[in-house]
């Protein structure tokens, strides 16, 4: 019996050894590169250049700006004037779900797509908020939450991230369970920071916070009522309707609207102009643009990564030693081995960089082909159900490779900056042969809850019935699951 057990253990050990797979040096470099977003990739390449004398940058090429797929142009910076915000309201650029394009000052160059380094002054956007954070009486737990919230603010200084998503993010990275209620409490503290409006969850709240922080007067009271009770008409510039509904005379109405126009719809942008926001921004790994005729293009910024080549001096050194093998001393042989090792690694490194580039471009090209409608509209309801396997099948690459490409990478879209993972969504079968994205269902669910009668919230059963009418026949328990994931309480708690 003992002998049989030993034999079994030996067989199991041998089987495990047979299944092991070793990656060569180039594969290891390629895998590491693939996981890195642009800023980290820049540092990785620079470190390799410093450590390997056989790897040299092309002196005439000071970081070629982009690698493009059918062209691609930079997104222009946005105007900070509140009238611009209102004027563009119709194209959904400034609705609650809008994630604005990161505003950047590019390095001086006439070439499109140059390095997207954001220049700032001595104190960063983050440092300014962090110093105000130090003035608060926060617990260690609250300080951790505050750090994550500040890190999640967009370039306008607004907090547009889903609170439940932030709770999940903290749980994953810090192994700490944080409730949405705790995050909301800390977010309220942040909203008391300067400039007024920082940390608001949407444009309407941003304006309300600024009005609330002003000295209470009959004028500010009217301003608050316009934004709080007549926001839709305000964004549509239906001044006459607001004036009539609020029973204001034309002179008073003009004063109210004039003061509202002085509010800052982008408090973070204003702070960045004077304080610098270079530590706050996400650098996109892809820039997606849409032409006037609806064609979609994308490019890949190269940042500060130069074109690389193997040092000619090292190549000549190896060639010289090989031509006179008989006259080589021990030190010559050691020098030859050293040179061969460095040249071999340099070649492998360059090949890994080229492979990374090709893999990322193939992946993004496939994502665009599957999510064309979403890219054009920016509306999550237009997302097609898509999984990593869908990309892997079309590119003939492994799912783990696709996962590495999409991890920690961002794409700058015509309507905002999003992580690549936002392109992916599970499918839900509607029962009539069609499938929809679960993100589309969640958005419809949120709209139902946002628009439910005041004081009469809809139960999960009612919500399921309403969703069925909209073409989403999901069960009550599925409604409850989606609602909980979005951090929305039960109907009893929404009264």
Short mmCIF file of C-alpha atoms in Angstrom, two decimals:
data_model
loop_
_atom_site.label_atom_id
_atom_site.label_comp_id
_atom_site.label_asym_id
_atom_site.label_seq_id
_atom_site.Cartn_x
_atom_site.Cartn_y
_atom_site.Cartn_z
CA UNK A 1 0.00 0.00 0.00
CA UNK A 2 2.84 2.34 0.90
CA UNK A 3 4.65 1.49 -2.35
CA UNK A 4 1.52 2.29 -4.37
CA UNK A 5 1.20 5.69 -2.67
CA UNK A 6 4.83 6.54 -3.44
CA UNK A 7 4.36 5.61 -7.09
CA UNK A 8 1.26 7.81 -7.29
CA UNK A 9 3.13 10.77 -5.83
CA UNK A 10 6.01 10.28 -8.29
CA UNK A 11 3.57 10.14 -11.23
CA UNK A 12 1.85 13.33 -10.09
CA UNK A 13 5.20 15.09 -9.70
CA UNK A 14 6.33 14.01 -13.16
CA UNK A 15 3.04 15.20 -14.69
CA UNK A 16 3.44 18.64 -13.12
CA UNK A 17 6.96 18.94 -14.47
CA UNK A 18 5.84 18.08 -18.00
CA UNK A 19 3.16 20.81 -17.92
CA UNK A 20 5.54 23.60 -16.93
CA UNK A 21 6.20 26.20 -19.61
CA UNK A 22 9.16 28.53 -19.59
CA UNK A 23 9.13 31.91 -21.27
CA UNK A 24 12.28 33.06 -23.02
CA UNK A 25 13.78 36.46 -22.29
CA UNK A 26 12.01 38.18 -25.20
CA UNK A 27 8.62 36.73 -24.20
CA UNK A 28 9.09 37.93 -20.63
CA UNK A 29 9.90 41.46 -21.86
CA UNK A 30 6.92 41.39 -24.24
CA UNK A 31 4.49 40.31 -21.50
CA UNK A 32 5.77 43.00 -19.13
CA UNK A 33 5.53 45.69 -21.80
CA UNK A 34 2.01 44.66 -22.76
CA UNK A 35 0.72 45.20 -19.23
CA UNK A 36 2.11 48.73 -18.95
CA UNK A 37 0.21 51.93 -19.70
CA UNK A 38 2.14 54.56 -21.67
CA UNK A 39 3.65 56.48 -18.74
CA UNK A 40 4.99 53.32 -17.11
CA UNK A 41 6.17 52.00 -20.48
CA UNK A 42 8.16 55.20 -21.04
CA UNK A 43 10.01 54.69 -17.76
CA UNK A 44 10.64 51.02 -18.54
CA UNK A 45 12.17 51.82 -21.93
CA UNK A 46 14.31 54.63 -20.54
CA UNK A 47 15.63 52.34 -17.80
CA UNK A 48 16.61 49.74 -20.41
CA UNK A 49 18.40 52.40 -22.50
CA UNK A 50 20.36 53.47 -19.40
CA UNK A 51 21.31 49.90 -18.47
CA UNK A 52 22.12 48.45 -21.89
CA UNK A 53 24.88 50.32 -23.80
CA UNK A 54 24.14 48.24 -26.90
CA UNK A 55 20.67 49.80 -27.13
CA UNK A 56 20.73 53.28 -28.61
CA UNK A 57 18.02 55.82 -29.50
CA UNK A 58 17.99 57.38 -32.95
CA UNK A 59 19.44 60.85 -32.37
CA UNK A 60 17.45 62.41 -35.22
CA UNK A 61 14.20 60.97 -33.88
CA UNK A 62 13.15 62.80 -30.75
CA UNK A 63 10.23 60.49 -29.93
CA UNK A 64 8.14 60.09 -33.04
CA UNK A 65 4.72 61.42 -32.05
CA UNK A 66 2.25 58.64 -32.86
CA UNK A 67 1.59 55.38 -34.58
CA UNK A 68 -1.69 55.74 -36.43
CA UNK A 69 -4.39 53.51 -37.80
CA UNK A 70 -5.91 55.37 -40.73
CA UNK A 71 -4.76 58.75 -39.42
CA UNK A 72 -5.95 60.43 -36.26
CA UNK A 73 -5.85 63.96 -34.90
CA UNK A 74 -5.59 65.52 -31.49
CA UNK A 75 -8.69 66.53 -29.59
CA UNK A 76 -8.83 70.28 -29.09
CA UNK A 77 -8.95 71.78 -25.63
CA UNK A 78 -12.34 72.89 -24.33
CA UNK A 79 -13.44 76.39 -23.54
CA UNK A 80 -14.07 77.08 -19.86
CA UNK A 81 -16.92 79.51 -20.46
CA UNK A 82 -20.26 78.37 -19.02
CA UNK A 83 -22.07 79.48 -22.18
CA UNK A 84 -20.04 76.90 -24.10
CA UNK A 85 -21.25 74.27 -21.67
CA UNK A 86 -24.85 75.27 -22.26
CA UNK A 87 -24.44 75.58 -26.04
CA UNK A 88 -23.16 72.00 -26.26
CA UNK A 89 -25.74 70.49 -23.95
CA UNK A 90 -27.73 69.07 -26.87
CA UNK A 91 -24.88 66.81 -27.99
CA UNK A 92 -24.72 65.15 -24.55
CA UNK A 93 -21.23 66.50 -24.00
CA UNK A 94 -22.10 67.74 -20.56
CA UNK A 95 -24.72 65.33 -19.25
CA UNK A 96 -24.24 63.48 -15.95
CA UNK A 97 -22.47 60.56 -17.61
CA UNK A 98 -20.01 62.69 -19.57
CA UNK A 99 -16.35 62.09 -18.82
CA UNK A 100 -14.48 65.08 -20.24
CA UNK A 101 -11.36 64.78 -22.33
CA UNK A 102 -8.24 65.40 -20.29
CA UNK A 103 -7.07 68.91 -21.07
CA UNK A 104 -3.37 69.01 -21.82
CA UNK A 105 -0.78 71.57 -22.82
CA UNK A 106 1.36 69.88 -25.42
CA UNK A 107 5.09 70.28 -25.75
CA UNK A 108 5.89 72.99 -28.26
CA UNK A 109 5.83 71.39 -31.68
CA UNK A 110 3.94 71.76 -34.92
CA UNK A 111 3.62 68.00 -35.34
CA UNK A 112 0.21 66.55 -34.42
CA UNK A 113 0.12 63.97 -31.65
CA UNK A 114 3.24 65.16 -29.82
CA UNK A 115 4.09 63.97 -26.34
CA UNK A 116 1.12 64.60 -24.05
CA UNK A 117 3.05 65.77 -21.02
CA UNK A 118 0.96 68.16 -18.94
CA UNK A 119 3.05 71.06 -17.79
CA UNK A 120 2.35 72.57 -14.39
CA UNK A 121 3.77 74.98 -11.87
CA UNK A 122 5.30 74.23 -8.50
CA UNK A 123 2.13 72.95 -6.82
CA UNK A 124 -0.06 70.33 -8.46
CA UNK A 125 -3.82 69.96 -8.53
CA UNK A 126 -3.49 66.97 -6.23
CA UNK A 127 -1.15 68.77 -3.81
CA UNK A 128 -3.58 71.66 -3.47
CA UNK A 129 -6.45 69.37 -2.50
CA UNK A 130 -4.18 67.22 -0.35
CA UNK A 131 -3.10 70.24 1.69
CA UNK A 132 -6.76 71.08 2.35
CA UNK A 133 -7.32 67.47 3.28
CA UNK A 134 -4.65 67.82 5.99
CA UNK A 135 -6.73 70.56 7.61
CA UNK A 136 -9.63 68.16 8.17
CA UNK A 137 -10.09 65.95 11.22
CA UNK A 138 -10.21 62.65 9.31
CA UNK A 139 -9.73 59.10 10.51
CA UNK A 140 -7.17 56.90 8.73
CA UNK A 141 -10.03 55.15 6.98
CA UNK A 142 -11.48 58.46 5.78
CA UNK A 143 -8.05 59.65 4.62
CA UNK A 144 -7.73 56.51 2.48
CA UNK A 145 -11.16 57.12 0.94
CA UNK A 146 -10.30 60.79 0.34
CA UNK A 147 -7.07 59.81 -1.47
CA UNK A 148 -9.04 57.55 -3.80
CA UNK A 149 -11.73 60.16 -4.44
CA UNK A 150 -9.17 62.86 -5.28
CA UNK A 151 -7.39 60.42 -7.57
CA UNK A 152 -10.70 59.74 -9.34
CA UNK A 153 -11.57 63.37 -10.10
CA UNK A 154 -11.71 64.17 -13.79
CA UNK A 155 -9.95 67.09 -15.45
CA UNK A 156 -12.88 69.37 -14.59
CA UNK A 157 -12.52 68.51 -10.90
CA UNK A 158 -15.79 66.55 -10.85
CA UNK A 159 -16.31 63.10 -9.35
CA UNK A 160 -18.19 61.22 -12.06
CA UNK A 161 -17.18 57.71 -11.03
CA UNK A 162 -19.86 55.37 -9.72
CA UNK A 163 -19.56 55.20 -5.92
CA UNK A 164 -20.02 51.42 -5.92
CA UNK A 165 -17.19 51.09 -8.46
CA UNK A 166 -14.90 53.09 -6.18
CA UNK A 167 -15.88 50.85 -3.25
CA UNK A 168 -14.94 47.80 -5.34
CA UNK A 169 -11.67 49.43 -6.40
CA UNK A 170 -10.63 50.04 -2.78
CA UNK A 171 -11.59 46.48 -1.85
CA UNK A 172 -9.44 45.08 -4.67
CA UNK A 173 -6.35 47.23 -4.03
CA UNK A 174 -6.49 47.74 -0.25
CA UNK A 175 -8.41 44.62 0.90
CA UNK A 176 -10.74 46.87 2.89
CA UNK A 177 -14.53 46.82 2.69
CA UNK A 178 -15.77 50.40 2.35
CA UNK A 179 -19.50 51.07 2.19
CA UNK A 180 -21.00 53.52 -0.32
CA UNK A 181 -22.30 55.51 2.66
CA UNK A 182 -18.75 56.03 3.93
CA UNK A 183 -17.64 57.24 0.50
CA UNK A 184 -20.59 59.64 0.26
CA UNK A 185 -19.72 61.12 3.66
CA UNK A 186 -16.09 61.75 2.67
CA UNK A 187 -17.19 63.09 -0.73
CA UNK A 188 -19.37 65.65 1.07
CA UNK A 189 -16.28 66.78 3.00
CA UNK A 190 -14.33 67.16 -0.25
CA UNK A 191 -17.14 69.24 -1.72
CA UNK A 192 -16.42 71.80 0.98
CA UNK A 193 -12.88 72.33 -0.38
CA UNK A 194 -11.80 75.20 -2.60
CA UNK A 195 -12.49 76.03 -5.34
CA UNK A 196 -16.24 75.78 -4.83
CA UNK A 197 -17.79 73.00 -6.90
CA UNK A 198 -14.83 70.64 -6.62
CA UNK A 199 -15.92 67.02 -6.16
CA UNK A 200 -19.45 67.54 -7.49
CA UNK A 201 -20.95 64.47 -9.15
CA UNK A 202 -22.39 66.36 -12.11
CA UNK A 203 -22.63 69.85 -13.57
CA UNK A 204 -25.91 70.68 -11.83
CA UNK A 205 -24.52 69.83 -8.40
CA UNK A 206 -21.33 71.75 -9.23
CA UNK A 207 -23.32 74.94 -9.87
CA UNK A 208 -25.56 74.42 -6.83
CA UNK A 209 -22.54 74.06 -4.52
CA UNK A 210 -21.10 77.33 -5.81
CA UNK A 211 -24.39 79.16 -5.31
CA UNK A 212 -24.80 77.68 -1.82
CA UNK A 213 -21.31 78.92 -0.86
CA UNK A 214 -22.26 82.50 -1.76
CA UNK A 215 -23.72 84.93 0.75
CA UNK A 216 -27.48 84.35 1.07
CA UNK A 217 -29.38 87.12 -0.73
CA UNK A 218 -32.66 87.28 -2.68
CA UNK A 219 -30.57 87.04 -5.86
CA UNK A 220 -28.71 83.85 -4.82
CA UNK A 221 -32.02 82.35 -3.73
CA UNK A 222 -33.38 82.87 -7.25
CA UNK A 223 -30.16 81.47 -8.77
CA UNK A 224 -30.52 78.35 -6.63
CA UNK A 225 -34.14 77.89 -7.70
CA UNK A 226 -33.22 78.19 -11.38
CA UNK A 227 -30.57 75.48 -11.21
CA UNK A 228 -32.33 73.25 -8.69
CA UNK A 229 -35.89 73.34 -10.08
CA UNK A 230 -35.49 74.50 -13.68
CA UNK A 231 -32.23 72.90 -14.72
CA UNK A 232 -33.50 71.26 -17.90
CA UNK A 233 -34.94 74.55 -19.19
CA UNK A 234 -31.77 76.37 -18.13
CA UNK A 235 -29.51 74.04 -20.15
CA UNK A 236 -31.82 74.44 -23.14
CA UNK A 237 -31.75 78.25 -22.73
CA UNK A 238 -35.50 78.44 -22.34
CA UNK A 239 -35.23 81.73 -20.48
CA UNK A 240 -38.82 82.79 -21.14
CA UNK A 241 -40.21 79.63 -19.60
CA UNK A 242 -38.11 80.04 -16.46
CA UNK A 243 -38.97 83.72 -16.19
CA UNK A 244 -42.69 82.95 -16.48
CA UNK A 245 -42.66 79.97 -14.13
CA UNK A 246 -40.74 81.86 -11.43
CA UNK A 247 -42.76 85.03 -12.00
CA UNK A 248 -39.68 87.21 -12.45
CA UNK A 249 -39.65 90.50 -14.30
CA UNK A 250 -37.24 90.80 -17.20
CA UNK A 251 -34.72 92.97 -15.31
CA UNK A 252 -34.51 90.55 -12.37
CA UNK A 253 -34.28 87.58 -14.72
CA UNK A 254 -31.38 89.15 -16.60
CA UNK A 255 -29.52 89.74 -13.33
CA UNK A 256 -30.08 86.12 -12.26
CA UNK A 257 -28.92 84.66 -15.57
CA UNK A 258 -25.95 87.03 -15.67
CA UNK A 259 -24.77 85.88 -12.21
CA UNK A 260 -25.22 82.23 -13.11
CA UNK A 261 -23.02 82.71 -16.17
CA UNK A 262 -20.23 83.84 -13.85
CA UNK A 263 -20.18 80.43 -12.15
CA UNK A 264 -17.38 78.04 -13.05
CA UNK A 265 -18.59 74.77 -14.62
CA UNK A 266 -15.06 73.35 -14.37
CA UNK A 267 -13.52 74.18 -11.00
CA UNK A 268 -10.70 71.69 -11.55
CA UNK A 269 -9.71 73.32 -14.82
CA UNK A 270 -9.58 76.73 -13.17
CA UNK A 271 -7.41 75.37 -10.38
CA UNK A 272 -5.11 73.71 -12.87
CA UNK A 273 -4.50 76.96 -14.78
CA UNK A 274 -2.93 78.53 -11.73
CA UNK A 275 -1.62 75.59 -9.73
CA UNK A 276 -0.71 72.92 -12.29
CA UNK A 277 -2.33 69.50 -12.54
CA UNK A 278 0.48 67.36 -13.86
CA UNK A 279 0.06 64.56 -11.32
CA UNK A 280 -3.71 64.30 -11.83
CA UNK A 281 -4.02 63.35 -15.47
CA UNK A 282 -4.37 60.04 -17.21
CA UNK A 283 -2.30 59.81 -20.38
CA UNK A 284 -4.23 58.03 -23.14
CA UNK A 285 -2.72 54.96 -24.79
CA UNK A 286 -5.04 55.44 -27.77
CA UNK A 287 -6.57 58.57 -29.32
CA UNK A 288 -9.77 57.88 -31.23
CA UNK A 289 -11.18 60.47 -33.64
CA UNK A 290 -14.15 60.58 -35.98
CA UNK A 291 -14.08 62.34 -39.35
CA UNK A 292 -16.92 64.45 -40.71
CA UNK A 293 -18.10 61.52 -42.84
CA UNK A 294 -18.28 59.20 -39.82
CA UNK A 295 -15.04 57.30 -40.37
CA UNK A 296 -13.28 56.25 -37.15
CA UNK A 297 -9.51 56.57 -36.78
CA UNK A 298 -7.15 55.97 -33.93
CA UNK A 299 -3.53 56.67 -33.11
CA UNK A 300 -1.10 55.57 -30.42
CA UNK A 301 0.93 58.36 -28.78
CA UNK A 302 4.57 57.38 -28.38
CA UNK A 303 5.25 59.86 -25.63
CA UNK A 304 8.96 60.15 -24.91
CA UNK A 305 9.82 56.76 -26.39
CA UNK A 306 12.38 57.10 -29.21
CA UNK A 307 13.10 54.76 -32.09
CA UNK A 308 15.80 52.32 -30.96
CA UNK A 309 18.57 50.46 -32.75
CA UNK A 310 21.48 48.21 -31.83
CA UNK A 311 24.74 50.10 -31.31
CA UNK A 312 27.00 49.95 -34.35
CA UNK A 313 30.06 50.12 -32.07
CA UNK A 314 29.02 46.89 -30.38
CA UNK A 315 28.29 45.26 -33.74
CA UNK A 316 31.76 46.26 -34.98
CA UNK A 317 33.35 44.99 -31.76
CA UNK A 318 31.80 41.55 -32.18
CA UNK A 319 32.72 41.42 -35.86
CA UNK A 320 36.32 42.39 -35.10
CA UNK A 321 36.76 39.67 -32.48
CA UNK A 322 35.25 37.04 -34.76
CA UNK A 323 37.65 37.90 -37.61
CA UNK A 324 40.70 37.19 -35.42
CA UNK A 325 39.71 34.35 -33.05
CA UNK A 326 43.25 32.98 -32.78
CA UNK A 327 44.73 36.18 -31.37
CA UNK A 328 42.07 36.70 -28.69
CA UNK A 329 43.26 37.00 -25.10
CA UNK A 330 41.17 36.00 -22.10
CA UNK A 331 40.02 39.59 -21.59
CA UNK A 332 39.11 39.80 -25.29
CA UNK A 333 36.94 36.71 -24.93
CA UNK A 334 35.24 38.13 -21.85
CA UNK A 335 34.60 41.36 -23.74
CA UNK A 336 33.16 39.37 -26.65
CA UNK A 337 30.79 37.45 -24.36
CA UNK A 338 29.68 40.72 -22.73
CA UNK A 339 29.08 42.40 -26.10
CA UNK A 340 27.16 39.40 -27.46
CA UNK A 341 24.91 39.34 -24.39
CA UNK A 342 24.12 43.03 -24.62
CA UNK A 343 23.48 42.93 -28.37
CA UNK A 344 21.29 39.85 -28.03
CA UNK A 345 19.20 41.54 -25.33
CA UNK A 346 18.98 44.77 -27.36
CA UNK A 347 17.65 42.88 -30.39
CA UNK A 348 15.16 40.98 -28.24
CA UNK A 349 14.04 44.21 -26.59
CA UNK A 350 13.44 45.95 -29.93
CA UNK A 351 11.50 42.94 -31.21
CA UNK A 352 9.38 42.88 -28.04
CA UNK A 353 8.58 46.59 -28.47
CA UNK A 354 7.53 46.00 -32.07
CA UNK A 355 5.40 43.03 -31.02
CA UNK A 356 3.72 45.10 -28.30
CA UNK A 357 2.88 47.79 -30.82
CA UNK A 358 1.35 45.35 -33.27
CA UNK A 359 -0.66 43.55 -30.59
CA UNK A 360 -2.12 46.76 -29.17
CA UNK A 361 -3.05 48.10 -32.61
CA UNK A 362 -4.73 44.82 -33.61
CA UNK A 363 -6.69 44.81 -30.36
CA UNK A 364 -7.88 48.40 -30.67
CA UNK A 365 -8.77 47.96 -34.33
CA UNK A 366 -10.98 44.99 -33.39
CA UNK A 367 -12.61 46.86 -30.49
CA UNK A 368 -13.50 49.70 -32.85
CA UNK A 369 -15.02 47.33 -35.39
CA UNK A 370 -17.26 45.79 -32.70
CA UNK A 371 -18.19 49.00 -30.85
CA UNK A 372 -18.58 51.47 -33.70
CA UNK A 373 -22.02 52.68 -32.61
CA UNK A 374 -20.91 53.32 -29.02
CA UNK A 375 -17.79 55.19 -30.17
CA UNK A 376 -19.88 57.49 -32.37
CA UNK A 377 -22.50 58.24 -29.71
CA UNK A 378 -20.75 57.83 -26.35
CA UNK A 379 -24.03 56.36 -25.06
CA UNK A 380 -23.56 53.16 -23.04
CA UNK A 381 -26.89 51.88 -24.33
CA UNK A 382 -25.17 51.55 -27.72
CA UNK A 383 -22.55 49.16 -26.32
CA UNK A 384 -22.59 45.77 -28.00
CA UNK A 385 -22.17 42.80 -25.66
CA UNK A 386 -18.46 42.01 -25.88
CA UNK A 387 -16.08 39.80 -23.92
CA UNK A 388 -12.33 39.24 -24.02
CA UNK A 389 -12.98 36.02 -25.92
CA UNK A 390 -14.65 37.95 -28.75
CA UNK A 391 -11.48 39.98 -29.30
CA UNK A 392 -9.24 36.93 -28.87
CA UNK A 393 -11.21 34.93 -31.47
CA UNK A 394 -11.00 37.69 -34.05
CA UNK A 395 -7.33 38.53 -33.53
CA UNK A 396 -6.28 34.87 -33.10
CA UNK A 397 -4.54 35.84 -29.87
CA UNK A 398 -4.77 34.37 -26.40
CA UNK A 399 -7.35 35.80 -23.98
CA UNK A 400 -4.60 36.52 -21.45
CA UNK A 401 -2.88 38.68 -24.07
CA UNK A 402 -6.07 40.68 -24.68
CA UNK A 403 -6.55 41.03 -20.94
CA UNK A 404 -3.05 42.50 -20.58
CA UNK A 405 -3.66 44.97 -23.42
CA UNK A 406 -6.88 46.22 -21.82
CA UNK A 407 -5.60 46.40 -18.24
CA UNK A 408 -4.80 49.94 -17.03
CA UNK A 409 -5.06 51.40 -20.54
CA UNK A 410 -7.16 54.42 -21.53
CA UNK A 411 -8.61 55.66 -24.79
CA UNK A 412 -9.33 59.31 -25.49
CA UNK A 413 -12.62 59.37 -27.37
CA UNK A 414 -14.19 62.35 -29.15
CA UNK A 415 -16.54 62.68 -26.16
CA UNK A 416 -14.21 61.82 -23.27
CA UNK A 417 -11.55 59.60 -21.73
CA UNK A 418 -12.47 56.01 -20.78
CA UNK A 419 -10.59 52.90 -19.64
CA UNK A 420 -10.51 50.14 -22.26
CA UNK A 421 -12.32 47.82 -19.85
CA UNK A 422 -15.44 50.00 -20.32
CA UNK A 423 -15.80 48.64 -23.84
CA UNK A 424 -16.58 45.20 -22.43
CA UNK A 425 -19.99 44.12 -21.23
CA UNK A 426 -21.76 40.84 -20.65
CA UNK A 427 -24.68 39.91 -22.89
CA UNK A 428 -28.27 39.43 -21.80
CA UNK A 429 -30.73 37.43 -23.90
CA UNK A 430 -34.02 39.31 -24.29
CA UNK A 431 -35.87 36.12 -25.22
CA UNK A 432 -36.72 37.15 -28.79
CA UNK A 433 -33.41 36.16 -30.28
CA UNK A 434 -31.67 39.46 -29.49
CA UNK A 435 -28.95 40.20 -26.95
CA UNK A 436 -28.28 43.48 -25.21
CA UNK A 437 -25.46 44.76 -23.05
CA UNK A 438 -25.97 44.52 -19.29
CA UNK A 439 -24.67 48.11 -19.12
CA UNK A 440 -27.60 49.15 -21.29
CA UNK A 441 -30.03 47.49 -18.87
CA UNK A 442 -28.35 49.10 -15.86
CA UNK A 443 -28.60 52.52 -17.49
CA UNK A 444 -32.30 52.01 -18.17
CA UNK A 445 -32.79 50.86 -14.58
CA UNK A 446 -31.02 53.95 -13.23
CA UNK A 447 -33.15 56.24 -15.40
CA UNK A 448 -36.32 54.60 -14.08
CA UNK A 449 -35.20 55.11 -10.48
CA UNK A 450 -34.05 58.69 -11.12
CA UNK A 451 -37.44 59.56 -12.60
CA UNK A 452 -39.69 57.68 -10.17
CA UNK A 453 -42.44 59.75 -8.46
CA UNK A 454 -41.19 61.71 -5.46
CA UNK A 455 -42.10 59.90 -2.26
CA UNK A 456 -43.36 56.86 -4.22
CA UNK A 457 -40.31 54.79 -5.18
CA UNK A 458 -40.81 51.76 -7.40
CA UNK A 459 -40.33 48.31 -5.91
CA UNK A 460 -38.08 45.78 -7.62
CA UNK A 461 -41.19 44.02 -8.96
CA UNK A 462 -42.48 47.28 -10.46
CA UNK A 463 -39.04 48.07 -11.88
CA UNK A 464 -38.89 44.64 -13.50
CA UNK A 465 -42.32 45.25 -15.04
CA UNK A 466 -41.27 48.66 -16.39
CA UNK A 467 -38.04 47.24 -17.82
CA UNK A 468 -40.05 44.50 -19.54
CA UNK A 469 -42.16 47.16 -21.25
CA UNK A 470 -38.91 48.74 -22.47
CA UNK A 471 -37.79 45.45 -23.99
CA UNK A 472 -35.65 44.16 -21.12
CA UNK A 473 -37.50 41.12 -19.68
CA UNK A 474 -35.37 40.52 -16.60
CA UNK A 475 -36.45 38.90 -13.33
CA UNK A 476 -37.02 40.75 -10.06
CA UNK A 477 -33.95 39.13 -8.48
CA UNK A 478 -31.85 40.35 -11.43
CA UNK A 479 -33.18 43.88 -10.88
CA UNK A 480 -32.20 43.61 -7.21
CA UNK A 481 -28.70 42.39 -8.15
CA UNK A 482 -28.10 45.24 -10.62
CA UNK A 483 -29.52 47.79 -8.19
CA UNK A 484 -27.21 46.63 -5.40
CA UNK A 485 -24.18 46.69 -7.71
CA UNK A 486 -24.97 50.32 -8.56
CA UNK A 487 -25.23 51.20 -4.87
CA UNK A 488 -28.94 52.07 -5.06
CA UNK A 489 -30.90 51.27 -1.87
CA UNK A 490 -34.24 49.45 -1.70
CA UNK A 491 -37.51 51.30 -2.31
CA UNK A 492 -38.14 51.60 1.44
CA UNK A 493 -34.89 53.52 1.85
CA UNK A 494 -35.52 55.73 -1.19
CA UNK A 495 -38.65 57.35 0.22
#
